Amino acid sequence: MTFDSVAADPVAAFFERCARDDVDGAVACFADDGVWIMPEGPEPGTTYRRDQIKDHLAGMIEARKKLEAQQVQVWFGEPLRVADRVIVESRLLDADGRVTDRGVDIFTLKDGLIAVKDVFRKA
């Protein structure tokens, strides 16, 4: 599926662009004041601001490629939209199909863009 406009569905556009390793396109799905909050870190978590998201995402794509080279599958569920939030489940599956990691991303949308990508994870 191709999206002509990020505003049509910014979360779907974000995942589509990430799958194509299009870092700049994925970052364009975020509002200027958008943030990506990871579960690990001192805040609790670590907050990446818009100007930091590109480097963070590039690192995430490299990590995904390393996992795939080890026959670990990265799986994302169908997005569930509730008002201005979109919830996406994720899993890592080892070569035998066993779940080794589970997570949920909660996206908050504002003006047709991602304002917040908040990541919750169980390893």
PDB file of C-alpha atoms in Angstrom:
ATOM      1  CA  MET A   1       0.000   0.000   0.000  1.00  0.00           C
ATOM      2  CA  THR A   2       1.367   3.415  -0.911  1.00  0.00           C
ATOM      3  CA  PHE A   3       0.364   6.630   0.778  1.00  0.00           C
ATOM      4  CA  ASP A   4       0.437   9.854  -1.207  1.00  0.00           C
ATOM      5  CA  SER A   5       0.035  11.885   1.942  1.00  0.00           C
ATOM      6  CA  VAL A   6       1.355  11.284   5.421  1.00  0.00           C
ATOM      7  CA  ALA A   7      -1.760  12.992   6.798  1.00  0.00           C
ATOM      8  CA  ALA A   8      -3.956  10.270   5.232  1.00  0.00           C
ATOM      9  CA  ASP A   9      -2.558   7.809   7.800  1.00  0.00           C
ATOM     10  CA  PRO A  10       0.717   8.888   9.417  1.00  0.00           C
ATOM     11  CA  VAL A  11       1.259   5.655  11.370  1.00  0.00           C
ATOM     12  CA  ALA A  12       0.778   3.432   8.300  1.00  0.00           C
ATOM     13  CA  ALA A  13       3.042   5.758   6.321  1.00  0.00           C
ATOM     14  CA  PHE A  14       5.659   5.570   9.090  1.00  0.00           C
ATOM     15  CA  PHE A  15       5.678   1.741   9.067  1.00  0.00           C
ATOM     16  CA  GLU A  16       5.696   1.591   5.264  1.00  0.00           C
ATOM     17  CA  ARG A  17       8.679   3.927   5.066  1.00  0.00           C
ATOM     18  CA  CYS A  18      10.532   2.088   7.832  1.00  0.00           C
ATOM     19  CA  ALA A  19      10.012  -1.196   5.957  1.00  0.00           C
ATOM     20  CA  ARG A  20      11.652   0.428   2.905  1.00  0.00           C
ATOM     21  CA  ASP A  21      14.521   1.745   5.090  1.00  0.00           C
ATOM     22  CA  ASP A  22      13.408   5.288   4.167  1.00  0.00           C
ATOM     23  CA  VAL A  23      14.618   7.076   7.292  1.00  0.00           C
ATOM     24  CA  ASP A  24      13.933  10.605   6.034  1.00  0.00           C
ATOM     25  CA  GLY A  25      10.434   9.635   4.909  1.00  0.00           C
ATOM     26  CA  ALA A  26       9.675   8.003   8.257  1.00  0.00           C
ATOM     27  CA  VAL A  27      10.913  11.048  10.185  1.00  0.00           C
ATOM     28  CA  ALA A  28       8.652  13.231   8.013  1.00  0.00           C
ATOM     29  CA  CYS A  29       5.675  11.455   9.633  1.00  0.00           C
ATOM     30  CA  PHE A  30       6.480  13.228  12.928  1.00  0.00           C
ATOM     31  CA  ALA A  31       5.322  16.700  13.895  1.00  0.00           C
ATOM     32  CA  ASP A  32       8.039  19.326  14.315  1.00  0.00           C
ATOM     33  CA  ASP A  33       7.689  18.962  18.087  1.00  0.00           C
ATOM     34  CA  GLY A  34       7.195  15.181  17.877  1.00  0.00           C
ATOM     35  CA  VAL A  35       8.942  12.788  20.240  1.00  0.00           C
ATOM     36  CA  TRP A  36       9.762   9.073  20.345  1.00  0.00           C
ATOM     37  CA  ILE A  37       9.928   7.681  23.878  1.00  0.00           C
ATOM     38  CA  MET A  38      11.765   4.393  24.392  1.00  0.00           C
ATOM     39  CA  PRO A  39      11.209   2.214  27.484  1.00  0.00           C
ATOM     40  CA  GLU A  40      14.896   2.100  28.480  1.00  0.00           C
ATOM     41  CA  GLY A  41      16.664   5.045  30.012  1.00  0.00           C
ATOM     42  CA  PRO A  42      16.777   7.519  32.875  1.00  0.00           C
ATOM     43  CA  GLU A  43      13.567   9.578  32.479  1.00  0.00           C
ATOM     44  CA  PRO A  44      11.957   6.819  32.833  1.00  0.00           C
ATOM     45  CA  GLY A  45      12.781   5.886  29.321  1.00  0.00           C
ATOM     46  CA  THR A  46      14.683   7.951  26.803  1.00  0.00           C
ATOM     47  CA  THR A  47      12.961  10.688  24.828  1.00  0.00           C
ATOM     48  CA  TYR A  48      14.194  11.401  21.322  1.00  0.00           C
ATOM     49  CA  ARG A  49      13.148  14.773  19.966  1.00  0.00           C
ATOM     50  CA  ARG A  50      12.463  15.345  16.275  1.00  0.00           C
ATOM     51  CA  ASP A  51      16.070  16.333  15.535  1.00  0.00           C
ATOM     52  CA  GLN A  52      17.288  13.089  17.197  1.00  0.00           C
ATOM     53  CA  ILE A  53      14.751  10.696  15.682  1.00  0.00           C
ATOM     54  CA  LYS A  54      16.641  10.241  12.399  1.00  0.00           C
ATOM     55  CA  ASP A  55      19.765   8.848  14.072  1.00  0.00           C
ATOM     56  CA  HIS A  56      17.698   6.750  16.479  1.00  0.00           C
ATOM     57  CA  LEU A  57      15.628   5.288  13.660  1.00  0.00           C
ATOM     58  CA  ALA A  58      18.713   4.539  11.545  1.00  0.00           C
ATOM     59  CA  GLY A  59      20.052   2.550  14.510  1.00  0.00           C
ATOM     60  CA  MET A  60      16.741   0.709  14.873  1.00  0.00           C
ATOM     61  CA  ILE A  61      16.791  -0.258  11.186  1.00  0.00           C
ATOM     62  CA  GLU A  62      20.339  -1.598  11.512  1.00  0.00           C
ATOM     63  CA  ALA A  63      19.288  -3.585  14.597  1.00  0.00           C
ATOM     64  CA  ARG A  64      16.324  -5.017  12.642  1.00  0.00           C
ATOM     65  CA  LYS A  65      18.628  -6.104   9.815  1.00  0.00           C
ATOM     66  CA  LYS A  66      20.948  -7.869  12.288  1.00  0.00           C
ATOM     67  CA  LEU A  67      17.981  -9.667  13.858  1.00  0.00           C
ATOM     68  CA  GLU A  68      16.688 -10.749  10.447  1.00  0.00           C
ATOM     69  CA  ALA A  69      20.161 -12.078   9.567  1.00  0.00           C
ATOM     70  CA  GLN A  70      19.839 -14.260  12.688  1.00  0.00           C
ATOM     71  CA  GLN A  71      16.446 -15.483  11.415  1.00  0.00           C
ATOM     72  CA  VAL A  72      14.560 -13.435  14.001  1.00  0.00           C
ATOM     73  CA  GLN A  73      11.286 -12.153  12.602  1.00  0.00           C
ATOM     74  CA  VAL A  74       9.986  -8.709  13.546  1.00  0.00           C
ATOM     75  CA  TRP A  75       6.170  -8.763  13.531  1.00  0.00           C
ATOM     76  CA  PHE A  76       3.722  -5.850  13.838  1.00  0.00           C
ATOM     77  CA  GLY A  77      -0.009  -6.227  14.400  1.00  0.00           C
ATOM     78  CA  GLU A  78      -2.759  -4.282  12.689  1.00  0.00           C
ATOM     79  CA  PRO A  79      -2.994  -0.717  13.998  1.00  0.00           C
ATOM     80  CA  LEU A  80      -5.953   0.005  16.256  1.00  0.00           C
ATOM     81  CA  ARG A  81      -7.114   3.627  16.210  1.00  0.00           C
ATOM     82  CA  VAL A  82      -8.961   5.141  19.156  1.00  0.00           C
ATOM     83  CA  ALA A  83      -9.628   8.879  18.755  1.00  0.00           C
ATOM     84  CA  ASP A  84      -6.204  10.555  18.387  1.00  0.00           C
ATOM     85  CA  ARG A  85      -4.234   7.448  19.408  1.00  0.00           C
ATOM     86  CA  VAL A  86      -3.050   4.443  17.412  1.00  0.00           C
ATOM     87  CA  ILE A  87      -1.945   1.259  19.166  1.00  0.00           C
ATOM     88  CA  VAL A  88       0.370  -1.228  17.434  1.00  0.00           C
ATOM     89  CA  GLU A  89       1.463  -4.534  18.962  1.00  0.00           C
ATOM     90  CA  SER A  90       4.898  -5.951  18.124  1.00  0.00           C
ATOM     91  CA  ARG A  91       6.730  -9.225  18.651  1.00  0.00           C
ATOM     92  CA  LEU A  92      10.128 -10.726  17.975  1.00  0.00           C
ATOM     93  CA  LEU A  93       9.944 -14.374  16.927  1.00  0.00           C
ATOM     94  CA  ASP A  94      13.001 -16.626  16.959  1.00  0.00           C
ATOM     95  CA  ALA A  95      13.799 -19.073  14.154  1.00  0.00           C
ATOM     96  CA  ASP A  96      11.431 -21.618  15.750  1.00  0.00           C
ATOM     97  CA  GLY A  97       8.570 -19.110  15.923  1.00  0.00           C
ATOM     98  CA  ARG A  98       8.766 -18.588  19.691  1.00  0.00           C
ATOM     99  CA  VAL A  99       8.012 -15.109  21.004  1.00  0.00           C
ATOM    100  CA  THR A 100      11.151 -13.662  22.617  1.00  0.00           C
ATOM    101  CA  ASP A 101      10.029 -10.055  23.014  1.00  0.00           C
ATOM    102  CA  ARG A 102       6.656  -8.297  23.055  1.00  0.00           C
ATOM    103  CA  GLY A 103       5.780  -4.649  22.862  1.00  0.00           C
ATOM    104  CA  VAL A 104       3.139  -2.049  22.249  1.00  0.00           C
ATOM    105  CA  ASP A 105       3.606   1.333  20.607  1.00  0.00           C
ATOM    106  CA  ILE A 106       1.091   4.035  21.404  1.00  0.00           C
ATOM    107  CA  PHE A 107       1.110   6.805  18.820  1.00  0.00           C
ATOM    108  CA  THR A 108      -0.546  10.131  19.599  1.00  0.00           C
ATOM    109  CA  LEU A 109      -1.556  12.070  16.490  1.00  0.00           C
ATOM    110  CA  LYS A 110      -1.815  15.830  16.083  1.00  0.00           C
ATOM    111  CA  ASP A 111      -2.681  17.728  12.912  1.00  0.00           C
ATOM    112  CA  GLY A 112      -2.164  14.649  10.719  1.00  0.00           C
ATOM    113  CA  LEU A 113       1.296  13.816  12.074  1.00  0.00           C
ATOM    114  CA  ILE A 114       2.791  11.740  14.876  1.00  0.00           C
ATOM    115  CA  ALA A 115       3.177  13.877  18.001  1.00  0.00           C
ATOM    116  CA  VAL A 116       4.294  11.023  20.273  1.00  0.00           C
ATOM    117  CA  LYS A 117       5.493   7.454  19.697  1.00  0.00           C
ATOM    118  CA  ASP A 118       5.548   5.907  23.176  1.00  0.00           C
ATOM    119  CA  VAL A 119       7.052   2.410  23.329  1.00  0.00           C
ATOM    120  CA  PHE A 120       6.200  -0.187  25.995  1.00  0.00           C
ATOM    121  CA  ARG A 121       8.132  -3.474  25.944  1.00  0.00           C
ATOM    122  CA  LYS A 122       8.427  -6.827  27.690  1.00  0.00           C
ATOM    123  CA  ALA A 123      11.516  -8.863  26.927  1.00  0.00           C
TER     124      ALA A 123
END
